[in-house]
CSV table of C-alpha atoms in Angstrom, one decimal:
chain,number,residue,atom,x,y,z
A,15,UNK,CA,21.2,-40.8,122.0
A,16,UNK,CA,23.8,-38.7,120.7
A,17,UNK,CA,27.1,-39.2,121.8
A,18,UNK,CA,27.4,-36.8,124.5
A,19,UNK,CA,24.4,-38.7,125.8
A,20,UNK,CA,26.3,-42.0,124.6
A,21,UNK,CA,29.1,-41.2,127.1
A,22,UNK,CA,27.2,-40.3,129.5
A,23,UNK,CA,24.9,-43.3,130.3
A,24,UNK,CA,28.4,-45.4,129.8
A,25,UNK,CA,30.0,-43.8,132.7
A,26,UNK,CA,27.2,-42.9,134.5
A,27,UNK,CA,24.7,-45.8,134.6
A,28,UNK,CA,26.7,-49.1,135.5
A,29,UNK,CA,29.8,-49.4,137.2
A,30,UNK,CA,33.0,-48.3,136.4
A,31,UNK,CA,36.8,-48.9,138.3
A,32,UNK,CA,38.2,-46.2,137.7
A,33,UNK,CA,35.7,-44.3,139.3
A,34,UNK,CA,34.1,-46.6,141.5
A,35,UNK,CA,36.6,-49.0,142.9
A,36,UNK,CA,36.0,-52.1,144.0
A,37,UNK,CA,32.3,-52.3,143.2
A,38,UNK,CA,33.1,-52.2,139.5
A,39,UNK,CA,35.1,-55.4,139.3
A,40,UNK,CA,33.6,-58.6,138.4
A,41,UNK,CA,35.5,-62.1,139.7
A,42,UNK,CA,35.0,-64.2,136.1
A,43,UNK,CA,34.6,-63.9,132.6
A,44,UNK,CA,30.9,-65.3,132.4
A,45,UNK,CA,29.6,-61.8,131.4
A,46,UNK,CA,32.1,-60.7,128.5
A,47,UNK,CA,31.9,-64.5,127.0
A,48,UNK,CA,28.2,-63.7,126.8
A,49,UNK,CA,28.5,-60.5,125.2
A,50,UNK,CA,30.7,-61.7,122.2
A,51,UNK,CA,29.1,-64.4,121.5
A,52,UNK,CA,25.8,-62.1,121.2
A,53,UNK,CA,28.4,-60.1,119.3
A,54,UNK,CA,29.1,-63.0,117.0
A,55,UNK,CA,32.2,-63.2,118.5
A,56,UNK,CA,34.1,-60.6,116.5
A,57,UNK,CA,37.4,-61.1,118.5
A,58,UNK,CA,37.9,-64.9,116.7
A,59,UNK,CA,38.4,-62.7,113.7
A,60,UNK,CA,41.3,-61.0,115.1
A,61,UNK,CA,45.2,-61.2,114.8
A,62,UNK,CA,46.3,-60.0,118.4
A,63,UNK,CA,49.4,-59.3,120.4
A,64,UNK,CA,47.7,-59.0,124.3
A,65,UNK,CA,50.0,-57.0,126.8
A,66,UNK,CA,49.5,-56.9,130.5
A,67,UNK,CA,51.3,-55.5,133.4
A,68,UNK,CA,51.6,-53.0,136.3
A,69,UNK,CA,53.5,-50.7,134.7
A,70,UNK,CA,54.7,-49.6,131.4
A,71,UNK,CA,51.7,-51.8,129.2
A,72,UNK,CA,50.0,-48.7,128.0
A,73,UNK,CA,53.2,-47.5,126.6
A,74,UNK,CA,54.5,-50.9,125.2
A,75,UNK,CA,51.0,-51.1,123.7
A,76,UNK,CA,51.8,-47.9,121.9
A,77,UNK,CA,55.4,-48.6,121.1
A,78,UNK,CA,54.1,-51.8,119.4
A,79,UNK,CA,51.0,-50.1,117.3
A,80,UNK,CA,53.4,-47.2,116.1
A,81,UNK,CA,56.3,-49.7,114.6
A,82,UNK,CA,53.4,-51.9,113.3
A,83,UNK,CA,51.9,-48.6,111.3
A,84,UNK,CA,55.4,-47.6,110.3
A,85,UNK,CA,55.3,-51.3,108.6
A,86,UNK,CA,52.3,-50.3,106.7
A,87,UNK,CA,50.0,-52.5,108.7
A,88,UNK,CA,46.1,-51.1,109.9
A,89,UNK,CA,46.8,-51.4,113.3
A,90,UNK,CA,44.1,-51.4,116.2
A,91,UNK,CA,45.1,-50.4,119.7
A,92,UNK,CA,42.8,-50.8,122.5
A,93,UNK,CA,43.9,-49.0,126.1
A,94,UNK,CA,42.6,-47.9,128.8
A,95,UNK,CA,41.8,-45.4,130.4
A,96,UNK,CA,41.6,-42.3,128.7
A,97,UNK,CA,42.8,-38.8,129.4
A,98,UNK,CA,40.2,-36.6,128.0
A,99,UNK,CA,37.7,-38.3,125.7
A,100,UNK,CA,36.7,-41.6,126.1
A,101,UNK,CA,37.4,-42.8,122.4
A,102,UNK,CA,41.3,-42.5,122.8
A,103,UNK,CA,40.8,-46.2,124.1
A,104,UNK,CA,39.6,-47.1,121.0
A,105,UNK,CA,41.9,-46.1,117.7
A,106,UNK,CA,43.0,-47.6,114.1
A,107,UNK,CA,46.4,-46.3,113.2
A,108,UNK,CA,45.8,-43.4,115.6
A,109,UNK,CA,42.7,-42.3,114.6
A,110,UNK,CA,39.9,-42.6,117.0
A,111,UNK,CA,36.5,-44.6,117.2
A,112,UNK,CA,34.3,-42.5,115.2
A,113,UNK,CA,31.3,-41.0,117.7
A,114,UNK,CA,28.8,-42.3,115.3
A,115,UNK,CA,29.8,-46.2,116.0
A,116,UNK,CA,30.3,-45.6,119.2
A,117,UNK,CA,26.5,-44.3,119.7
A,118,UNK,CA,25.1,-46.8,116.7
A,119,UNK,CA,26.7,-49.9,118.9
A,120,UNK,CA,25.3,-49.1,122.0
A,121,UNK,CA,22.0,-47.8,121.1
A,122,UNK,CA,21.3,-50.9,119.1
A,123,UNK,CA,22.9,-53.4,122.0
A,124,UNK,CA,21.0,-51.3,125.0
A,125,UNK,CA,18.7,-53.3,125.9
A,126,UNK,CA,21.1,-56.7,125.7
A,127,UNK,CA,23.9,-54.7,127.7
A,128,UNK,CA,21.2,-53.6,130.7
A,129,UNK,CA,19.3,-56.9,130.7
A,130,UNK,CA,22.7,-58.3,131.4
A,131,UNK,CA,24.2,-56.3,133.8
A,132,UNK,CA,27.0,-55.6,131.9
A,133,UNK,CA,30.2,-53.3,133.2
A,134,UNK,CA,31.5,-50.4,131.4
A,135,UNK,CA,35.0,-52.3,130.9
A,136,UNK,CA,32.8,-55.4,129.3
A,137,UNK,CA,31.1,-53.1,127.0
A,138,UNK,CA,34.2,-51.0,126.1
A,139,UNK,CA,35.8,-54.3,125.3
A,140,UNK,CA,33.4,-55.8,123.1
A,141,UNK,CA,32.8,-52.3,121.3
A,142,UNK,CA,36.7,-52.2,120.4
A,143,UNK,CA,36.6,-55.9,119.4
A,144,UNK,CA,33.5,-54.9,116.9
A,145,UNK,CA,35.2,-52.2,115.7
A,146,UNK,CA,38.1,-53.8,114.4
A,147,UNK,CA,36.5,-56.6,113.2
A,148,UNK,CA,34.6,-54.2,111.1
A,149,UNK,CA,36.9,-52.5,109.8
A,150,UNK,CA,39.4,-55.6,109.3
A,151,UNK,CA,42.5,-54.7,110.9
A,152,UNK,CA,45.5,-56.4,110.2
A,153,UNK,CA,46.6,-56.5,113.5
A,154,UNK,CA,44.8,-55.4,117.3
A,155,UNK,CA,47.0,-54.6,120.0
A,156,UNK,CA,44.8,-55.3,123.3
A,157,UNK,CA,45.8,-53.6,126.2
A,158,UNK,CA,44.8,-55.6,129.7
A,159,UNK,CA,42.5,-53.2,131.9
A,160,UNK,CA,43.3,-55.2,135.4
A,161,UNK,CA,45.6,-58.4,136.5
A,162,UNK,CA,45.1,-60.6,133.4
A,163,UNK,CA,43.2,-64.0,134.4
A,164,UNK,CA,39.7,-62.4,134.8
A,165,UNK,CA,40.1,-59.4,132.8
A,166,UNK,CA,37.6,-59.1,130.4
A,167,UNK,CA,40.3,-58.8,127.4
A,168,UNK,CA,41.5,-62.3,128.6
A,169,UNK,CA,38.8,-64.2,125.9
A,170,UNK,CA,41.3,-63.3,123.1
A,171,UNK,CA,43.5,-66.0,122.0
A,172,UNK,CA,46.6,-63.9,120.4
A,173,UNK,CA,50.0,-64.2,118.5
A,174,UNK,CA,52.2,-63.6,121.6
A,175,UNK,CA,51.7,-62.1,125.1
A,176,UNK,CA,53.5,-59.4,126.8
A,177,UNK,CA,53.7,-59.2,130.5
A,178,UNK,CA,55.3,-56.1,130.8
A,179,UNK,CA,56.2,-56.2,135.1
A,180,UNK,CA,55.2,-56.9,138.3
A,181,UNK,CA,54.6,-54.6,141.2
A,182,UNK,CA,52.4,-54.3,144.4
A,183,UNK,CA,49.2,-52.2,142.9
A,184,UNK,CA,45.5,-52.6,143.1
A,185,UNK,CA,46.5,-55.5,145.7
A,186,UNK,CA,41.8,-55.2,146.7
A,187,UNK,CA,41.7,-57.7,143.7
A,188,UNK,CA,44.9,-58.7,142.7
A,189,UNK,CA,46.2,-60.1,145.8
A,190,UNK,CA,49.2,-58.2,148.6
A,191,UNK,CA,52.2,-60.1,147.4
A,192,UNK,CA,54.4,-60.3,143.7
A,193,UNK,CA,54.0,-63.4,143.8
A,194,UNK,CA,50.1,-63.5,143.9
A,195,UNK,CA,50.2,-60.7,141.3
A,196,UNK,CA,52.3,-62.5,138.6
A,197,UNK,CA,49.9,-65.1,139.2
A,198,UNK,CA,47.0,-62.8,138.1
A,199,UNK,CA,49.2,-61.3,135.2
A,200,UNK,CA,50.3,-65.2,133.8
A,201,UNK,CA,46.6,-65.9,133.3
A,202,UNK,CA,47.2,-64.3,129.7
A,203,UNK,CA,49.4,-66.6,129.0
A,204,UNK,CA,47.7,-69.3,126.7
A,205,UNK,CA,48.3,-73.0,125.5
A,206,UNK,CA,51.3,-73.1,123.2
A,207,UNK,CA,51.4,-68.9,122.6
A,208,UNK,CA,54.8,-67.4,122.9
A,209,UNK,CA,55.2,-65.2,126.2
A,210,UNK,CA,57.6,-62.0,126.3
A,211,UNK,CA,58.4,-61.3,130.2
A,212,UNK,CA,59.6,-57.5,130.4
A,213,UNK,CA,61.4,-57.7,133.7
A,214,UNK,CA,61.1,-60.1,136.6
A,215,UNK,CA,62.3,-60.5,140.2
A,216,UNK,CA,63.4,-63.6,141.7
A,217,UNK,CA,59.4,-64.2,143.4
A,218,UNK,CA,58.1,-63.5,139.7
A,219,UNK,CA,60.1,-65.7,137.4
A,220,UNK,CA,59.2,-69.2,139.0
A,221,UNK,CA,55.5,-68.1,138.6
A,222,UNK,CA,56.0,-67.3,134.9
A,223,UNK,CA,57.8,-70.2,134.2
A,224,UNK,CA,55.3,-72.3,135.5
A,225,UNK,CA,52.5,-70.9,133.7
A,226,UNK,CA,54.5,-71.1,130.7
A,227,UNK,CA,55.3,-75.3,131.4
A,228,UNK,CA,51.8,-75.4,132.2
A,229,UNK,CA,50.7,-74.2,128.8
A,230,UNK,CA,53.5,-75.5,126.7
A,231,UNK,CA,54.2,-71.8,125.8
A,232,UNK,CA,57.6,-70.5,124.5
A,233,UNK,CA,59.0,-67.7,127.0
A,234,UNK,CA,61.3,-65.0,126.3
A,235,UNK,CA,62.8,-62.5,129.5
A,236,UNK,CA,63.4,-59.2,127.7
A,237,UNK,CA,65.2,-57.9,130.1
A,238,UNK,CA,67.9,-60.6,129.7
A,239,UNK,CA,68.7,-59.4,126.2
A,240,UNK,CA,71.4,-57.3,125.2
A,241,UNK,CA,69.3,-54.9,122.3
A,242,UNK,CA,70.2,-51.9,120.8
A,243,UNK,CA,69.0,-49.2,123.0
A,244,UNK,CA,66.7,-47.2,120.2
A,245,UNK,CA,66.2,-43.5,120.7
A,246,UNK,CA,62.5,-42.7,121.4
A,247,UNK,CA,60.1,-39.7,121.3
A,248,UNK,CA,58.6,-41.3,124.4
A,249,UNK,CA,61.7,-40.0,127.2
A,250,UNK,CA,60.8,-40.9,130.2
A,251,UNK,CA,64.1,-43.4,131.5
A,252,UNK,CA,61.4,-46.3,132.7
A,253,UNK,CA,61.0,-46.1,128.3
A,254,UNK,CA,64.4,-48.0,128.6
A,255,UNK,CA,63.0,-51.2,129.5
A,256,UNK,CA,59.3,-50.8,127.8
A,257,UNK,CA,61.6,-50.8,124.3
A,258,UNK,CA,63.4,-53.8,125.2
A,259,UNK,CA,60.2,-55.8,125.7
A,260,UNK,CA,58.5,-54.0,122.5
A,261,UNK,CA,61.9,-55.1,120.6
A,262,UNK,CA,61.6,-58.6,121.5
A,263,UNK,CA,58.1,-58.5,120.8
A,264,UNK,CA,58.9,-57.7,117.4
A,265,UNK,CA,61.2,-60.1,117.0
A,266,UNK,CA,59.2,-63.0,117.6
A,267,UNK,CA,56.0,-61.5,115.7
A,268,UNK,CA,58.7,-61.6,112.7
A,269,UNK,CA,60.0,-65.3,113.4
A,270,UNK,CA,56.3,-66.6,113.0
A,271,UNK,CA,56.3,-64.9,109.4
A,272,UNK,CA,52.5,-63.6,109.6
A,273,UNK,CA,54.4,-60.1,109.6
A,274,UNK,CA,57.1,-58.6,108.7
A,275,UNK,CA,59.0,-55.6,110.3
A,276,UNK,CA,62.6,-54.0,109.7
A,277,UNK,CA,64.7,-52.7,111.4
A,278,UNK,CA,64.2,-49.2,109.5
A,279,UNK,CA,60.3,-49.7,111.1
A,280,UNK,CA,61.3,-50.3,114.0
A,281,UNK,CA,63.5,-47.1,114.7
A,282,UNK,CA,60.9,-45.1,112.6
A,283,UNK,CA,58.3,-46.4,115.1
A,284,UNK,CA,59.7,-46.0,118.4
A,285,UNK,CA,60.7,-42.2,117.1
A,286,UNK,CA,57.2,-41.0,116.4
A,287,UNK,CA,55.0,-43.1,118.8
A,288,UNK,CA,53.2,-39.9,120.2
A,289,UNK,CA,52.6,-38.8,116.4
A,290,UNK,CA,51.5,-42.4,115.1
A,291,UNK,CA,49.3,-43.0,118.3
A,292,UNK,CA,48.8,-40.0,120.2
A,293,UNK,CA,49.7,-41.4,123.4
A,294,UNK,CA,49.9,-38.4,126.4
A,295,UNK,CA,51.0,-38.2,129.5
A,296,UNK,CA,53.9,-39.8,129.3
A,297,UNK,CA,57.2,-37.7,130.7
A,298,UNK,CA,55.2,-35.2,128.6
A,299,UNK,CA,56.8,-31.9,128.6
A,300,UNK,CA,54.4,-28.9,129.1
A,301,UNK,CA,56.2,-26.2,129.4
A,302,UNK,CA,60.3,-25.2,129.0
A,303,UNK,CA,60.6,-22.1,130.9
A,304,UNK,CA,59.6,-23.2,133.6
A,305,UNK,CA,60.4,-26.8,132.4
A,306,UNK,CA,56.9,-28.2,133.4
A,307,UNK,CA,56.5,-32.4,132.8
A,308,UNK,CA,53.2,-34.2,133.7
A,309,UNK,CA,53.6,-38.0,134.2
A,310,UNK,CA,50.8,-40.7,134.9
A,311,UNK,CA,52.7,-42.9,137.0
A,312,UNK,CA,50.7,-43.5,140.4
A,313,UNK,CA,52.3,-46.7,142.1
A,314,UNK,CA,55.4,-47.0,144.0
A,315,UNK,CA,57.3,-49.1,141.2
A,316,UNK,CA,56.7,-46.1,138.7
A,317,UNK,CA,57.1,-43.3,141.1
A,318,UNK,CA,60.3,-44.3,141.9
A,319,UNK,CA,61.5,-44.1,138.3
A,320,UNK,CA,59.7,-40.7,138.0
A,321,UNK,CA,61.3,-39.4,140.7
A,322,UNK,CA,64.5,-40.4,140.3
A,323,UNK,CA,64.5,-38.6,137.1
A,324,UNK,CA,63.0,-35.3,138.2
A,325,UNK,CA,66.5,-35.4,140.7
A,326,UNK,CA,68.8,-35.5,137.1
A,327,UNK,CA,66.9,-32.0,135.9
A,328,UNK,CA,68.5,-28.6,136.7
A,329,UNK,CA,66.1,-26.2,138.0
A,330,UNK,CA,66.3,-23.6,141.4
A,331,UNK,CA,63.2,-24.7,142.9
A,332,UNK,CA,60.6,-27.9,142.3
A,333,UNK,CA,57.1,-27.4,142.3
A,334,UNK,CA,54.4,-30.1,142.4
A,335,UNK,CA,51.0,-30.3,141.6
A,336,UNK,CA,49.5,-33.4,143.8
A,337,UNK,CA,47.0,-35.2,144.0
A,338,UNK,CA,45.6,-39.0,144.4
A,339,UNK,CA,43.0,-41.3,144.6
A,340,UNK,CA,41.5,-42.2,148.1
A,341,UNK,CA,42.3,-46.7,148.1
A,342,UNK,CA,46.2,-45.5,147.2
A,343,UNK,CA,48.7,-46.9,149.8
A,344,UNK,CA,49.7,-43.5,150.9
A,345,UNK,CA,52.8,-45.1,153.6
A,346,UNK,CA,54.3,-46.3,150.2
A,347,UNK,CA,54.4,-43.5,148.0
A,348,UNK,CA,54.5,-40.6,150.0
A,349,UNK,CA,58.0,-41.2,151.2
A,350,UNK,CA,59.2,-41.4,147.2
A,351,UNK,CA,58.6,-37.6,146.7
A,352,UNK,CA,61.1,-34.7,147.5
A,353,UNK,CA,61.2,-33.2,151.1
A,354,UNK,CA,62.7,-29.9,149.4
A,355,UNK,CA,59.7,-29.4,146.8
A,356,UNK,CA,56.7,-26.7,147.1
A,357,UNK,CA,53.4,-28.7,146.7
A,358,UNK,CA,50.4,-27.8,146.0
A,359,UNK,CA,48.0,-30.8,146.8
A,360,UNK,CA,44.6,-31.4,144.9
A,361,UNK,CA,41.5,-33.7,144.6
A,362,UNK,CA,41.0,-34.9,140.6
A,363,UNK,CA,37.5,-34.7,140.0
A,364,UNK,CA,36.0,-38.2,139.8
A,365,UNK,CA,34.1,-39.5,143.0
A,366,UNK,CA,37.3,-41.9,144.1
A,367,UNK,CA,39.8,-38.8,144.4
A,368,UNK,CA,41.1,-38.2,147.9
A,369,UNK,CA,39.8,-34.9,149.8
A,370,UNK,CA,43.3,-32.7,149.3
A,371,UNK,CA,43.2,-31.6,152.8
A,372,UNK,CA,44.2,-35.2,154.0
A,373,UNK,CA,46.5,-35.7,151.5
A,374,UNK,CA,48.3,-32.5,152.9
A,375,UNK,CA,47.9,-34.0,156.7
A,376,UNK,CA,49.1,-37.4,155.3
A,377,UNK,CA,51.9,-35.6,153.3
A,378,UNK,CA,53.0,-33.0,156.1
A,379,UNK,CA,53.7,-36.3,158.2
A,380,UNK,CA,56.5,-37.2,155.3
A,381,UNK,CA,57.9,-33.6,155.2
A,382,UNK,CA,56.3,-33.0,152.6
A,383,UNK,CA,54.8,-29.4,153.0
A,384,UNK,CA,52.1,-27.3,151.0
A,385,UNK,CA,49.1,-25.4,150.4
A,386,UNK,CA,45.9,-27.0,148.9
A,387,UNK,CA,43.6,-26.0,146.5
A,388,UNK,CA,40.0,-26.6,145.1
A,389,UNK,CA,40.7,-28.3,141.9
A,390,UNK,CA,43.5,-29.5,139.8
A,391,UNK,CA,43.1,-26.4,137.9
A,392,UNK,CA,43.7,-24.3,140.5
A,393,UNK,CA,46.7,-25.8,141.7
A,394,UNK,CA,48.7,-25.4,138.0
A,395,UNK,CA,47.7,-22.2,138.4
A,396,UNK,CA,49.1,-21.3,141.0
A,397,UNK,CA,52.2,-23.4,140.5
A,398,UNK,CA,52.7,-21.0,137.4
A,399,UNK,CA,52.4,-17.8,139.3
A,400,UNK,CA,54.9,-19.0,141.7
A,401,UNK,CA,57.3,-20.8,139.2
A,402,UNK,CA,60.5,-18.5,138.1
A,403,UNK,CA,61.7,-19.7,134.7
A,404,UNK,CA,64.5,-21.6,136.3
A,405,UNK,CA,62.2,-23.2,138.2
A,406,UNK,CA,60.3,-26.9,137.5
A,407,UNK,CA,56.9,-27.9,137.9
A,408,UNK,CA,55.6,-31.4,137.7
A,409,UNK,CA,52.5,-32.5,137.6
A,410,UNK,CA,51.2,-36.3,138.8
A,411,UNK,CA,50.3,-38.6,141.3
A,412,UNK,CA,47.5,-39.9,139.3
A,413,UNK,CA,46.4,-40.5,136.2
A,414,UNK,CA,43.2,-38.1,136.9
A,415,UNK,CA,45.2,-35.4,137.9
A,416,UNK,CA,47.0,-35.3,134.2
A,417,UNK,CA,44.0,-36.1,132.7
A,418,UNK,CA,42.1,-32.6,134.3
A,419,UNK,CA,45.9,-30.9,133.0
A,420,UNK,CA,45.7,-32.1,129.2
């Protein structure tokens, strides 16, 4: 198979979350623990910082990578998901999975991956841990996909784990309450491994620190900390407390004297994280006249940063391009968005988006009023004909709709 063909039997033959849902999502680690170990287990060969969270991982996990290349290390960085091509979850020192060893690893482990019944995740997993084995990284940052006890990631044992926040999102697998969450989440943290905490809330902490006692493990609450606040390339203002936990991060990676990063590095890094690791979507700016920003955040705990931030721009009128998936809590982050904004709603094009005309029905019911459209596409267009350069448009909702954008 080429890798066209590669691609397209990974997302198309067994199940995937993101564009499945709930079918995709297996309940223990049997099926990974199998799949290294016919790997030769190439994750025991790996240094590894693991970050999980609702929020703010993917960018910590980038923050982290770029002040580790900036040190002169070779740096893996495992995400998920990606925006427009599938190997952006896979990079060295911001270079991407070749499409070669991407279609050499699956065409020689086909027949052990469908004999198994393995999931896309489990694949992508062990595909990311072979790679870097392979090519000897110094150092693998390993982004959780889901909670942290049962995600397939969660065979590493690494240098430190990073639990970046806790709020009420994919509560089908997760559990409906913070506390059942951090639960999830604190399953990264292993036996005598240092823990970084980016922020808490008084029902998170006790479940931290127990986990922690429970595991003899070291724990650090970033958001305690008075740091420097480092200027970043990454602007959004939820950045603010992603650096602090990336900072401390640091810090402890330099205590244990396996590495060893300045402070020089570490102002280098968090300045050109989009041009180390190519991270998008972000508070990415688009467009400046009108100012046009796309944003991936999709919960309530992120919107509510987003949104707060869209009120601090100066513009005449607010334009937003909408759209969702159909098992978001609508009740929750409807109410987040602006009353006063011209929307124009949207389905993103994977099988789990929500039909746009109920999202306008669902919307209209917040005050929220607009036209919709056939596709993503359509909808930026439109917003760009209707724009005046004084104007804004922002583009979100989900991380689909940025994805269709970019």
């Amino acid at each position: 198979m080429n890798y066209q063909e590669t691609t397209n039997w990974l997302f198309n033959q067994l199940p995937m979350y993101h564009l499945q849902g709930a079918s995709a999502y297996k309940k223990d680690l049997t099926n990974v623990q199998l799949l290294v170990n016919h790997l030769e287990n190439p994750q025991k060969k790996l240094q590894c910082i693991h970050v999980a969270g609702t929020n703010g991982k993917g960018s910590t996990s980038h923050m982290l990578a770029s002040i580790l290349q900036e040190s002169g290390y070779k740096v893996g960085l495992y995400t998920s998901p990606h925006l427009i091509d599938f190997r952006e979850r896979i990079k060295i020192n911001g270079i991407e999975i070749p499409e070669d060893f991407v279609c050499n690893f699956i065409n020689k482990n086909k027949v052990f991956f469908e004999a198994n019944d393995m999931s896309f995740f489990e694949m992508t997993v062990g595909l990311a841990f072979d790679y870097f084995a392979k090519e000897n990284v110094d150092i693998a940052i390993i982004e959780v996909g889901m909670g942290g006890r049962l995600d397939a990631t969660n065979i590493i044992t690494p240098m430190i784990s990073v639990i970046t926040n806790i709020a009420l999102d994919h509560t089908q697998f997760l559990g409906n309450t913070v506390e059942a969450i951090a639960f999830e989440k604190a399953g990264i943290i292993k036996p005598k491994i240092p823990v970084v905490i980016g922020e808490y809330t008084s029902e998170t902490k006790p479940v931290f620190l127990a986990k922690a006692k429970e595991n003899d493990s070291e724990i650090y609450f970033a958001s305690d900390l008075i740091t420097a606040d480092y200027p970043s390339d990454l602007i959004g203002d939820y950045q603010i407390h992603n650096k602090k936990t990336v900072i401390e991060t640091v810090t402890i990676v330099n205590a244990q004297q396996q590495f060893e990063v300045s402070e020089a590095q570490i102002k280098n890094g968090l300045l050109n994280v989009v041009k180390n690791t190519g991270l998008l979507g972000r508070w990415q700016q688009l467009g400046e006249s009108p100012k046009i920003i796309c944003d991936t955040a999709h919960n309530k705990n992120g919107l509510e940063i987003v949104m707060k931030q869209i009120k601090k721009q100066k513009f005449d009128a607010l334009h937003i391009v909408l759209g969702v998936v159909n098992d978001k809590d609508l009740a929750e982050i409807l109410p987040l968005f602006p009353k006063e904004a011209i929307y124009y709603f949207c389905k993103p094009n994977i099988p789990r988006g929500l039909d746009a005309r109920i999202l306008k029905e669902k919307a209209a019911d917040f005050g929220l009023i607009g036209e919709v459209y056939n596709s993503v596409s359509e909808s930026y267009t439109k917003s760009l004909q209707n724009a005046a350069k004084s104007d804004m448009i922002y583009i979100g909702g989900s991380t689909f709709v940025v994805a269709e954008i970019l």
